[in-house]
mmCIF file of C-alpha atoms in Angstrom:
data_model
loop_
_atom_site.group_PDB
_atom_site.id
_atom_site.type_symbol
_atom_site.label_atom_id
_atom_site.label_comp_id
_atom_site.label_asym_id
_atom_site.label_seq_id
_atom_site.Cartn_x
_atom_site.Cartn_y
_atom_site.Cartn_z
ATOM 1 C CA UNK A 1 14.895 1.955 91.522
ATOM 2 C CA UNK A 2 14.069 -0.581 89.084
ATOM 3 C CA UNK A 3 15.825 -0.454 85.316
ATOM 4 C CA UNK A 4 15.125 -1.259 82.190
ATOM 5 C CA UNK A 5 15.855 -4.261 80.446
ATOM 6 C CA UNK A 6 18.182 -3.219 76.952
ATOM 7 C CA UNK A 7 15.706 -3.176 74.815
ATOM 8 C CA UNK A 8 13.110 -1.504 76.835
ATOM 9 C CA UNK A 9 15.594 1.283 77.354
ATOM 10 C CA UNK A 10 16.385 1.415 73.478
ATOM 11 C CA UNK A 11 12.711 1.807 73.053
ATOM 12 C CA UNK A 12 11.720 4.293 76.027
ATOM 13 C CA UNK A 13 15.028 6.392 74.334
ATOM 14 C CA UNK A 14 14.268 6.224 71.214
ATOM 15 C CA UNK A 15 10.795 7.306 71.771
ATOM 16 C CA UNK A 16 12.337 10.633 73.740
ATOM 17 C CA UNK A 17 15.666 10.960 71.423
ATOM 18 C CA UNK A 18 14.057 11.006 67.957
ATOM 19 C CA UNK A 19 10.174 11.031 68.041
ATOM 20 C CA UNK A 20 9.973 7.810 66.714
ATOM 21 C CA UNK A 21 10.460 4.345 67.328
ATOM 22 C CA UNK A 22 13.200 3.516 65.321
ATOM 23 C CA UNK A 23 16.556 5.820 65.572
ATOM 24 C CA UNK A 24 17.816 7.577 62.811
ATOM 25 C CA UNK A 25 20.620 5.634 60.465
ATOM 26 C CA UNK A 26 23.448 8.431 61.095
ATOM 27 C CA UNK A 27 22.848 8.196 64.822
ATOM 28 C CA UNK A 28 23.232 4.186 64.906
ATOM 29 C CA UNK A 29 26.277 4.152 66.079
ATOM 30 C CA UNK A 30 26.013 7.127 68.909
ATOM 31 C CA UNK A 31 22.562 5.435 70.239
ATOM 32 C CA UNK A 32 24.462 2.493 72.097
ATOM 33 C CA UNK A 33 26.803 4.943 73.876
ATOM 34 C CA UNK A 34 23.776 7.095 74.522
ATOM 35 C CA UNK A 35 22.192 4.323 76.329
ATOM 36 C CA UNK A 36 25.040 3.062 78.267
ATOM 37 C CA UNK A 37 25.436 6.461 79.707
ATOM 38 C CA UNK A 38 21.739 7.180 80.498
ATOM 39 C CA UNK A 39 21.468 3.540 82.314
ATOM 40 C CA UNK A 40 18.640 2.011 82.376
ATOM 41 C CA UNK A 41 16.602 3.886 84.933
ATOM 42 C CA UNK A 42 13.391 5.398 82.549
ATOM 43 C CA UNK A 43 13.681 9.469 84.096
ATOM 44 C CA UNK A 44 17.112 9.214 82.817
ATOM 45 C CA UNK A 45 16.148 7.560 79.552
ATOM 46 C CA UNK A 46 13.400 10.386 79.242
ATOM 47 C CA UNK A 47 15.998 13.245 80.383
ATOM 48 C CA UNK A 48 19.251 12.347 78.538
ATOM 49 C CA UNK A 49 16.940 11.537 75.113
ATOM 50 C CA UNK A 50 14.946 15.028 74.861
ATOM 51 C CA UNK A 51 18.619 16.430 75.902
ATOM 52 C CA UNK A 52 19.288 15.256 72.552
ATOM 53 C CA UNK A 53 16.710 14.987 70.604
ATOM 54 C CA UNK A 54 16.843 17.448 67.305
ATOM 55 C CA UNK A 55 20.430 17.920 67.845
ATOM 56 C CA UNK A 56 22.988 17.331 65.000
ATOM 57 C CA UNK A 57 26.091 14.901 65.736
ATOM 58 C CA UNK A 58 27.845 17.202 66.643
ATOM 59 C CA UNK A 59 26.041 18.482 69.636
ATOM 60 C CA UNK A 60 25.233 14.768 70.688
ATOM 61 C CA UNK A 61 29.200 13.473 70.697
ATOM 62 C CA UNK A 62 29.692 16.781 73.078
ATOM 63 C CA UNK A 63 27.000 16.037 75.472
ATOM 64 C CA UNK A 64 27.932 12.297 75.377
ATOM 65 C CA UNK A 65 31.425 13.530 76.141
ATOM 66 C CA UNK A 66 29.760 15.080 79.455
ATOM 67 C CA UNK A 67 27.490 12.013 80.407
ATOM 68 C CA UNK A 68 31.105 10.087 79.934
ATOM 69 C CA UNK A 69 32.738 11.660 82.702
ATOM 70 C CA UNK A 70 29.952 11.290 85.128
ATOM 71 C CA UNK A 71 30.530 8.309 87.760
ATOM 72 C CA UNK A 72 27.692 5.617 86.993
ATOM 73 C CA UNK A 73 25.798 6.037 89.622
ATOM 74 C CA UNK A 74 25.445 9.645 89.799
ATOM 75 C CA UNK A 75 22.170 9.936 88.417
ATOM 76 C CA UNK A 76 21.732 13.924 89.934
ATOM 77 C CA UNK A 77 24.855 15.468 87.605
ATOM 78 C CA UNK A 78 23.389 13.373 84.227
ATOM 79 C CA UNK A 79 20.018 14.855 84.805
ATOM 80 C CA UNK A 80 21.477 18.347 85.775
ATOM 81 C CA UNK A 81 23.279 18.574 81.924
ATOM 82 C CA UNK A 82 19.772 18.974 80.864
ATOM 83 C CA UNK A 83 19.252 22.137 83.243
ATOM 84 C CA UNK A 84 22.739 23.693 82.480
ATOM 85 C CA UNK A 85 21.358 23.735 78.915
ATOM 86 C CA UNK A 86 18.549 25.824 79.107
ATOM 87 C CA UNK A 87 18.243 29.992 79.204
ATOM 88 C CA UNK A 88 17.921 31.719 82.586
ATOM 89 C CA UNK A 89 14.765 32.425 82.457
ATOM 90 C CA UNK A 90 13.618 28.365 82.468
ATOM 91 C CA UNK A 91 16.617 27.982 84.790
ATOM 92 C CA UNK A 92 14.444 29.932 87.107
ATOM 93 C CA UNK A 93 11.307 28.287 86.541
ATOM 94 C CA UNK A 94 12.588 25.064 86.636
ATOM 95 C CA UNK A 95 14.261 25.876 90.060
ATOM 96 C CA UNK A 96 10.663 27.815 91.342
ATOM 97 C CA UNK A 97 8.760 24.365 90.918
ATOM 98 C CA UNK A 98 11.313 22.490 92.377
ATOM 99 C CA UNK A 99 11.537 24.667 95.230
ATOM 100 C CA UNK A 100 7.798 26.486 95.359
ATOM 101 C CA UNK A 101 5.051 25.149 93.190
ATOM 102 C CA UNK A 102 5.460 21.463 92.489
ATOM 103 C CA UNK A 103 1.791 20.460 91.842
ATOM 104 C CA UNK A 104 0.199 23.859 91.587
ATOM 105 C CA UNK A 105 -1.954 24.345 88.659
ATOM 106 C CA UNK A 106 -0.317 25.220 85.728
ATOM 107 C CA UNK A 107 -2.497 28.680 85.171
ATOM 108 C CA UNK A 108 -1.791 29.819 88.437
ATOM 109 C CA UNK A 109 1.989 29.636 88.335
ATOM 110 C CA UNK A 110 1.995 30.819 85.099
ATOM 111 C CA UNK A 111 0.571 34.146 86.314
ATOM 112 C CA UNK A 112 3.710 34.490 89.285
ATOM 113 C CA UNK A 113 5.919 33.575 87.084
ATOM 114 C CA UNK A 114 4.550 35.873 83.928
ATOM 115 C CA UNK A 115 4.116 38.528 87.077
ATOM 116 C CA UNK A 116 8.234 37.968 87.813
ATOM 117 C CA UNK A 117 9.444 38.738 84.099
ATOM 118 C CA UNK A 118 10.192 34.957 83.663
ATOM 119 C CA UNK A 119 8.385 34.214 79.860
ATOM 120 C CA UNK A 120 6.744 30.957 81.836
ATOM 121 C CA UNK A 121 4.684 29.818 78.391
ATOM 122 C CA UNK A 122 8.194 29.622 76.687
ATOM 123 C CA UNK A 123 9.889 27.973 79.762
ATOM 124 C CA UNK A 124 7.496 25.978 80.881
ATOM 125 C CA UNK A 125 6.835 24.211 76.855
ATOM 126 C CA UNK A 126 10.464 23.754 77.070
ATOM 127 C CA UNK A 127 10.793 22.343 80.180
ATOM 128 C CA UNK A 128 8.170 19.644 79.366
ATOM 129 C CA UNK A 129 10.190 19.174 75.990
ATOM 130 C CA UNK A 130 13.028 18.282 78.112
ATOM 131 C CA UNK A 131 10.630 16.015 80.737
ATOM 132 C CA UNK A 132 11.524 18.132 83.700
ATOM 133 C CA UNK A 133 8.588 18.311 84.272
ATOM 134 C CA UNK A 134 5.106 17.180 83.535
ATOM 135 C CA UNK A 135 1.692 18.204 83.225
ATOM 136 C CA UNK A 136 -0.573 15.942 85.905
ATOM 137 C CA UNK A 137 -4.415 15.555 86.579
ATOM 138 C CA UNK A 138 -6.089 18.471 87.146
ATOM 139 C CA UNK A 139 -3.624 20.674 84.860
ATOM 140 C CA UNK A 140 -0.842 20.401 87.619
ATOM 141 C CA UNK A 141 2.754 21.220 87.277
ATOM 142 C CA UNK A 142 4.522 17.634 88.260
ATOM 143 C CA UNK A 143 8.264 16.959 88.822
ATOM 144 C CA UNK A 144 10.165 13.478 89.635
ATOM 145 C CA UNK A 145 11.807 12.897 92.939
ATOM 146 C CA UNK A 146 15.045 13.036 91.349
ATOM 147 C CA UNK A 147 14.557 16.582 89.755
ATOM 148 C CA UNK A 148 13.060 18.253 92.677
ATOM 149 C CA UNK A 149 16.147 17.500 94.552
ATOM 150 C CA UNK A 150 18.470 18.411 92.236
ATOM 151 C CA UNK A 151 16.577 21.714 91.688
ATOM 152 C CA UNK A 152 17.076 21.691 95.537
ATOM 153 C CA UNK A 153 20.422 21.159 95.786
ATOM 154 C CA UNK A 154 21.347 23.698 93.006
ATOM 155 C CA UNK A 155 19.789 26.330 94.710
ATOM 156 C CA UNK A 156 22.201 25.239 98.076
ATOM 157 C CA UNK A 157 24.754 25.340 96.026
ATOM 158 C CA UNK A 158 24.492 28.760 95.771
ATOM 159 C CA UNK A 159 25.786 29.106 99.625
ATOM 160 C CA UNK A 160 26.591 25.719 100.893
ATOM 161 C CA UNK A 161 27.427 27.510 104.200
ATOM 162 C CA UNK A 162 25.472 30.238 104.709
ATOM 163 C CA UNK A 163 21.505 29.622 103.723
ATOM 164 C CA UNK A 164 20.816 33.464 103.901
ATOM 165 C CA UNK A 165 22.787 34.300 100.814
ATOM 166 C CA UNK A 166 20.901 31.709 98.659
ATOM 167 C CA UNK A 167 18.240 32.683 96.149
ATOM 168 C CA UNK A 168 15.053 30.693 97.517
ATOM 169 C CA UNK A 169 14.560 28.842 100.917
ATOM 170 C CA UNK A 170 12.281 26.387 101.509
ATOM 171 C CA UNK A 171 14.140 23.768 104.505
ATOM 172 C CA UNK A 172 13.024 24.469 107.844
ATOM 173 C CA UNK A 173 16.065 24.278 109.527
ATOM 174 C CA UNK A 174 17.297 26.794 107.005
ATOM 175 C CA UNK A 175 14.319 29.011 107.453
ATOM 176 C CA UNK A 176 14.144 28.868 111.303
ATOM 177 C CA UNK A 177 18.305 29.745 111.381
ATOM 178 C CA UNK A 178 17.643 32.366 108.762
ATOM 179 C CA UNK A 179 14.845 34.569 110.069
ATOM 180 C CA UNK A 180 15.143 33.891 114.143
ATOM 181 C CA UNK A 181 18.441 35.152 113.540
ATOM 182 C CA UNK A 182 17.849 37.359 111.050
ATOM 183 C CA UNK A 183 20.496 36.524 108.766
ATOM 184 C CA UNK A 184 18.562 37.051 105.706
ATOM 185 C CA UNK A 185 20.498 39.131 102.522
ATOM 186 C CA UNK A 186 19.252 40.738 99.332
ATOM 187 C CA UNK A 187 20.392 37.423 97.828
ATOM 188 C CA UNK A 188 16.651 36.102 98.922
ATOM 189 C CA UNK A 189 13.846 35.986 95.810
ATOM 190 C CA UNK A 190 12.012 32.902 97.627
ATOM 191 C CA UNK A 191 10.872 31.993 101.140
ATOM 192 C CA UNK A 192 8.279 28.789 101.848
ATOM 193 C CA UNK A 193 7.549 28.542 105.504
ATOM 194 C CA UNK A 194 6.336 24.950 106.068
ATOM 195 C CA UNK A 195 7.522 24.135 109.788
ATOM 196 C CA UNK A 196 7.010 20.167 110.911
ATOM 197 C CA UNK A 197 4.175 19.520 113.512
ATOM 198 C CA UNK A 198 5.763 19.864 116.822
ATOM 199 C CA UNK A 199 8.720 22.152 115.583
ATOM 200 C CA UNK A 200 9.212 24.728 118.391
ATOM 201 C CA UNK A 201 7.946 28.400 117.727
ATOM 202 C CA UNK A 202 9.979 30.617 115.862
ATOM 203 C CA UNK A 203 10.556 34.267 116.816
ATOM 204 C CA UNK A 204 10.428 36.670 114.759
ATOM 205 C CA UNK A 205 11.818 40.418 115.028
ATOM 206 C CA UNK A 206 10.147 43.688 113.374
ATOM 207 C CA UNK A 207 13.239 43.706 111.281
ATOM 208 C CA UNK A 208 13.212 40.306 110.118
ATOM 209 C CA UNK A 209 12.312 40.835 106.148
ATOM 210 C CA UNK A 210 14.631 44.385 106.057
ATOM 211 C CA UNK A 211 17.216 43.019 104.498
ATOM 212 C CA UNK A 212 15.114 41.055 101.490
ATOM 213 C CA UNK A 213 14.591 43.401 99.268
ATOM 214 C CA UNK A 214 14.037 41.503 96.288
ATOM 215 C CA UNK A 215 11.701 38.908 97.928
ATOM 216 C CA UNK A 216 9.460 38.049 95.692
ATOM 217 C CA UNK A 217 7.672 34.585 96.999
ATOM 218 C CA UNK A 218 6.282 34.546 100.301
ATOM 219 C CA UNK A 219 4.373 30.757 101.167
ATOM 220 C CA UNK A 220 3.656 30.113 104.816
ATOM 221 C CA UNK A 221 2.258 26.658 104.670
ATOM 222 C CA UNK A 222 2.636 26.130 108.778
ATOM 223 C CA UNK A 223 4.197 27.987 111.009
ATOM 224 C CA UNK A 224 3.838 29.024 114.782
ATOM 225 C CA UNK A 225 5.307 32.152 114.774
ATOM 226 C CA UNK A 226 5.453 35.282 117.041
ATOM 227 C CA UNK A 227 6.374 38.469 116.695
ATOM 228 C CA UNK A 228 8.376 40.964 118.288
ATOM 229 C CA UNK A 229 6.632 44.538 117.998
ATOM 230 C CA UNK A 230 4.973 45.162 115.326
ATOM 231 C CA UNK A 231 6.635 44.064 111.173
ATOM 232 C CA UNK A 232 8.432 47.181 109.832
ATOM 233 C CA UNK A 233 9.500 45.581 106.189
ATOM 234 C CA UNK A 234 7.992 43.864 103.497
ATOM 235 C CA UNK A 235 9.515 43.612 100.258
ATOM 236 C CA UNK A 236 7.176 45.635 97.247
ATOM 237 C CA UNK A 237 8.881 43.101 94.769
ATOM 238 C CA UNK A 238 6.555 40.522 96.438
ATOM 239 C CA UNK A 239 4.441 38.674 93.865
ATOM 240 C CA UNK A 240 3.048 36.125 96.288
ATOM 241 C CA UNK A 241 1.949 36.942 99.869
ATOM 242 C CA UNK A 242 0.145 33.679 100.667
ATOM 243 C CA UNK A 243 0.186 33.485 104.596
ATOM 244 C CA UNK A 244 -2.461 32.207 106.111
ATOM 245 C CA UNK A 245 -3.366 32.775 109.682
ATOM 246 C CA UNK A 246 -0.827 35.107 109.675
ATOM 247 C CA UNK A 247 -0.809 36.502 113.932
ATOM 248 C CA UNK A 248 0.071 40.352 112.368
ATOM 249 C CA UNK A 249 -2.779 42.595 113.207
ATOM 250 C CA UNK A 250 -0.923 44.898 110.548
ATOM 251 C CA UNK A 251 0.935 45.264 107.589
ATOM 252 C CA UNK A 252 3.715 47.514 107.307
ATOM 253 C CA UNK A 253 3.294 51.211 106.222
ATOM 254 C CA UNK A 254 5.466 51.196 103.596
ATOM 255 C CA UNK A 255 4.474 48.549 101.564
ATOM 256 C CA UNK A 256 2.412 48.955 98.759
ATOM 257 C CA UNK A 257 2.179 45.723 97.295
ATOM 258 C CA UNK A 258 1.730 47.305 93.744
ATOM 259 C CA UNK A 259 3.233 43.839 91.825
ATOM 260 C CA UNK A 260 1.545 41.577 94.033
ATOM 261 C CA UNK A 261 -0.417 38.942 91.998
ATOM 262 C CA UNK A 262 -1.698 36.582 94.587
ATOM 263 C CA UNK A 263 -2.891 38.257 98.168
ATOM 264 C CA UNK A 264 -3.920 35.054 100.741
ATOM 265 C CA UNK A 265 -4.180 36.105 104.073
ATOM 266 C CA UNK A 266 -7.248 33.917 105.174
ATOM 267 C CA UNK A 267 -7.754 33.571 109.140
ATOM 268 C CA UNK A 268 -5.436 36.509 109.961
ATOM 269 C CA UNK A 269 -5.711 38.973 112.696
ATOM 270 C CA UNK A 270 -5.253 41.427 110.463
ATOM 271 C CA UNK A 271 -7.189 44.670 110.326
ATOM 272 C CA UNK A 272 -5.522 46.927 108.489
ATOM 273 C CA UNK A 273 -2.905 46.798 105.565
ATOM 274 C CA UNK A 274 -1.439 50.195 106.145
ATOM 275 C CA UNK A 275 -1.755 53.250 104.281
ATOM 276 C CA UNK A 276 0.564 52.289 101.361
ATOM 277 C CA UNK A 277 -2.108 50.123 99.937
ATOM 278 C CA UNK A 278 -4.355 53.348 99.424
ATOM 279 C CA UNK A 279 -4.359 55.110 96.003
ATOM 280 C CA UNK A 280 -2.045 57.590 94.737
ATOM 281 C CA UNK A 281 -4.746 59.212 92.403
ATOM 282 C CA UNK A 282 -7.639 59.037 95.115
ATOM 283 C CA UNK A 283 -8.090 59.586 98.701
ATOM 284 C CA UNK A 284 -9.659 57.429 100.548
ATOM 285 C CA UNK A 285 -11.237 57.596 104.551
ATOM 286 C CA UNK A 286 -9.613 54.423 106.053
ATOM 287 C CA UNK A 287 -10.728 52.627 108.599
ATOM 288 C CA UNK A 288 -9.362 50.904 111.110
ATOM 289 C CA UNK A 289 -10.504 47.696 110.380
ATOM 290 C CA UNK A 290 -10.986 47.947 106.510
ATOM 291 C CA UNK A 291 -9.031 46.997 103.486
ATOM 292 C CA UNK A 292 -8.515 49.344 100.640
ATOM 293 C CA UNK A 293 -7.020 47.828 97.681
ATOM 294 C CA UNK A 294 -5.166 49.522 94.326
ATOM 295 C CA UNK A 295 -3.212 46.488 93.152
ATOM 296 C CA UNK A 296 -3.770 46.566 89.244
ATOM 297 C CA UNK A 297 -2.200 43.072 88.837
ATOM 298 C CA UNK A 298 -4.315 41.335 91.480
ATOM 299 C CA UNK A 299 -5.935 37.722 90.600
ATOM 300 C CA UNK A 300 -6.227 36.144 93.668
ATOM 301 C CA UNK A 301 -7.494 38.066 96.896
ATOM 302 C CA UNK A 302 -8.425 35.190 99.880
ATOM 303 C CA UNK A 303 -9.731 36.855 102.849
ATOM 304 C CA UNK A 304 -11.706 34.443 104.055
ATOM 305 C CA UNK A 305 -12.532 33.824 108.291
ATOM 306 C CA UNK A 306 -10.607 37.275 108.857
ATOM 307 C CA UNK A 307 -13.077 37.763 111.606
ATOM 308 C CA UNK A 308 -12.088 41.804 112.388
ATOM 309 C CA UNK A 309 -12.379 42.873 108.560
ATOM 310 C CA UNK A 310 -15.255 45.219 108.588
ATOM 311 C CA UNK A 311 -15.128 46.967 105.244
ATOM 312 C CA UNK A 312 -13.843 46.145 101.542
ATOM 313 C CA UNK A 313 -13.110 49.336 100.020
ATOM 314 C CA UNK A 314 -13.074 50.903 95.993
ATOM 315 C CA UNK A 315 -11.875 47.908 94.106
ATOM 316 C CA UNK A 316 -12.244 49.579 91.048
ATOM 317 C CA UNK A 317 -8.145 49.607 89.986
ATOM 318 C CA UNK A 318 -7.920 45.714 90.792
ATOM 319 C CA UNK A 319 -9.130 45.337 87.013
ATOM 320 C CA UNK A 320 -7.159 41.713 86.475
ATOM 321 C CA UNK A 321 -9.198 40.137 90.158
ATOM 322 C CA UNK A 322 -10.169 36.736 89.173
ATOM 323 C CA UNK A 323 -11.150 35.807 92.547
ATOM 324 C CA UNK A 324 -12.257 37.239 95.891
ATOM 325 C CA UNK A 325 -12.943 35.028 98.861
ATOM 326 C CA UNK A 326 -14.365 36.567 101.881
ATOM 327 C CA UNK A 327 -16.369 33.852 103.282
ATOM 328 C CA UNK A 328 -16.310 33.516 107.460
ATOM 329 C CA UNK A 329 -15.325 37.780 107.546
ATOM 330 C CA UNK A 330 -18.121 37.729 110.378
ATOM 331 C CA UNK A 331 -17.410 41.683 110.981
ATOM 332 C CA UNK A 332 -17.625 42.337 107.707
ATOM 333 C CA UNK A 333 -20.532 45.313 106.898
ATOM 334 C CA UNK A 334 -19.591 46.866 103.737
ATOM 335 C CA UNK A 335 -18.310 45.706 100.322
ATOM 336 C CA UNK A 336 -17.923 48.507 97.953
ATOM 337 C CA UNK A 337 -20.115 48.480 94.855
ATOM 338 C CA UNK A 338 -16.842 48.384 92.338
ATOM 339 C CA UNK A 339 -17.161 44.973 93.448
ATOM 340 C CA UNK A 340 -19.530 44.128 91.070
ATOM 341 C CA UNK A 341 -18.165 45.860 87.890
ATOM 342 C CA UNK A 342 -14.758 43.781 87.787
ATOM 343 C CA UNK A 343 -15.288 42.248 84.306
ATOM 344 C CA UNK A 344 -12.698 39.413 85.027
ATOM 345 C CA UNK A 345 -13.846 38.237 88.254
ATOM 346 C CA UNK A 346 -15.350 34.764 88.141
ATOM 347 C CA UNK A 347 -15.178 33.616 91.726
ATOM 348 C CA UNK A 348 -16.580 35.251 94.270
ATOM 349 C CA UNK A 349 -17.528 33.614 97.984
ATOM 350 C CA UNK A 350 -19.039 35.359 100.727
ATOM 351 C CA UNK A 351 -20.820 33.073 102.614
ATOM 352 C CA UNK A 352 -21.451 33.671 106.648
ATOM 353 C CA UNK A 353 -20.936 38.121 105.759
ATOM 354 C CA UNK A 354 -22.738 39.816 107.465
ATOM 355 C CA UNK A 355 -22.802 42.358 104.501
#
C-alpha cells in the first residue's frame, strides 16, 4: 500500500480531523503526533481523523495515548480504536456489513437491521462519520479491505477455537465444520453459506439448526448440500431466509417465520412451508403444494422458477410486501386476489405463470 507524502497526509487529516483545511490553533501541537501515529496510509488518515474529529484535548491526548502503544505496522488495532468507540448497536452493524452485506443497498439492509432492533439510520450515519464505511454507486453499503477483515477477525475473536460459539459465520471451512458436525450453539445470530466451486458436498442432518435459536441471518450464496430426512428446526428469530435453490421440499412445522423481513427461496423444491406459516386468526385449506403467508413484516418475497408452487394464498396480513417475484412458478394456477390490494407493493413479476 502506497502512503502519503507529509503534507498530503496533513491535508487528507485535516480534511477528516476538523472539517476544514487548516487545523485548529489549540490542536497545533497534537496534529504532528496525530499524524505520525496514523502513518501515512489515507484509510488510516480518514479513520484515526473522524476518531477525533469534534473531540476536546482531552479526549484526543487519550486516544493518541492508544494509537502510541500500537506497533507501527499494525494498521488492524489503529483502525479497530475507532470500533471500540462506538455503542453496541453500530458495533453490530458495523460487524453485519463486514461479515453479511458489504455492497447491499443501503435501503435493504436498513430494513434487516431496523427488523433486528439495531437503530441502523443512527448507526449507519455514524459509521460513515467515522469512514467505516461508505456509501457507493447505486446507494451501496461499501467497506475497505482493511475494515472488512478486522470486522472479520473481531467476530473470531469471539471463539478463536471453537467457530460454533461465535456470533456470525461466514468462512467455509468454518461453516462446513460447524453444521456437518453439528456443532452449532445459541451463540449463532449469523450464517452466510458461500461454498468455493468444487468444494465437496456438505451433509446436513434434520437437527442441524436445533441448537441456533437466535439465528437471525440465513444467506446461502452456493452450496451443494444434502439432507438427511427431512429439516426439523428453523430459528423464528430469522430475519433473512435468502436460500436459493434450496433441495428442501419442506419447511419445518414449527416455524412461523413471523419476524422474517426478507423470504428468497427462488428455484427450490419446495412445496409447502408447513402449517406454522398459516394464520392464527383465520383458517385456511392448505394445499400441498401452496404457500400461505401471514408475515406482517414481509418486504421481500422471491419465489421465482419454484416449478411445484401451485397456489399463492390470502396475502392480505403481508401489509409491508414491497416485492413479490414469482416469475418461472410454471405450476402455478392461483394467486389470491389480496394480491392486488397490498398498498406498498411496487414490484411485482410473474412472467412464464400459468395463472
Amino acid at each position: 500500500m502506497k502512503e502519503m507524502d507529509h503534507d498530503e497526509a496533513l491535508q487528507l487529516f485535516t480534511q477528516h480531523a476538523f472539517k476544514s483545511d487548516k487545523p485548529i490553533d489549540d490542536f497545533e501541537d497534537l496534529k504532528e503526533d496525530a499524524l505520525h501515529y496514523a502513518g501515512g496510509l489515507p484509510l488510516t488518515l480518514k479513520v484515526v481523523g473522524s476518531n477525533l474529529y469534534g473531540e476536546n484535548r482531552k479526549y484526543w491526548k487519550s486516544a493518541l495515548e492508544k494509537y502510541k502503544r500500537i506497533p507501527e505496522e499494525n494498521i488492524q488495532e489503529k483502525l479497530k480504536i475507532s470500533y471500540d468507540g462506538l455503542d453496541d448497536f453500530t458495533k453490530k452493524i458495523f460487524l453485519d456489513i463486514a461479515c453479511f452485506f458489504k455492497g447491499d443497498e443501503k435501503e435493504y439492509v436498513t430494513k434487516i437491521l431496523g427488523g433486528c432492533g439495531f437503530f441502523p439510520d443512527d448507526g449507519i450515519k455514524k459509521l460513515i462519520d467515522k469512514c467505516l464505511i461508505t456509501i457507493g454507486e447505486y446507494d451501496r453499503l461499501m467497506m475497505h479491505d482493511l475494515l472488512e477483515d478486522m470486522g472479520k477477525e473481531i467476530v473470531r475473536q469471539d471463539s478463536p477455537e471453537e467457530p460454533g460459539k461465535r456470533s456470525r459465520l461466514y468462512f467455509h471451512e468454518d461453516v462446513h465444520e460447524v453444521l456437518e458436525k453439528d456443532k452449532g450453539t445459541k451463540h449463532i445470530e449469523g450464517i452466510l453459506i458461500n461454498l468455493p466451486w468444487g468444494h465437496r458436498k456438505i451433509r446436513l442432518g434434520s437437527e442441524v439448526f436445533a441448537k441456533l435459536e437466535r439465528l437471525k441471518i440465513l444467506i446461502v450464496r452456493r452450496c451443494d448440500e444434502s439432507f438427511c430426512g427431512r429439516l426439523n428446526y428453523l430459528s423464528n428469530e430469522l430475519r433473512v431466509l435468502d436460500w436459493p435453490n434450496c433441495s428442501l421440499e419442506f419447511l419445518p412445522t414449527s416455524f412461523h417465520g413471523e419476524k422474517l423481513i426478507v423470504f428468497d427461496i427462488s428455484g427450490s423444491n419446495i412445496r409447502d412451508l408447513g402449517r406454522g406459516l398459516q394464520s392464527k386468526a383465520s383458517i385456511f385449506i392448505f394445499n400441498i403444494m401452496s404457500i400461505c403467508l401471514t408475515f406482517k413484516n414481509l418486504t421481500n418475497i422471491d419465489f421465482r422458477d419454484c416449478g411445484d408452487l401451485t397456489n399463492i394464498s390470502d396475502l392480505s396480513s403481508c401489509s409491508n410486501l414491497e416485492k413479490l417475484i414469482l416469475y418461472g412458478c410454471k405450476s402455478l394456477v392461483e394467486i389470491h386476489d389480496s394480491v392486488g390490494f397490498l398498498d406498498k407493493l411496487v414490484e411485482l413479476r410473474w412472467k412464464d405463470v400459468p395463472a
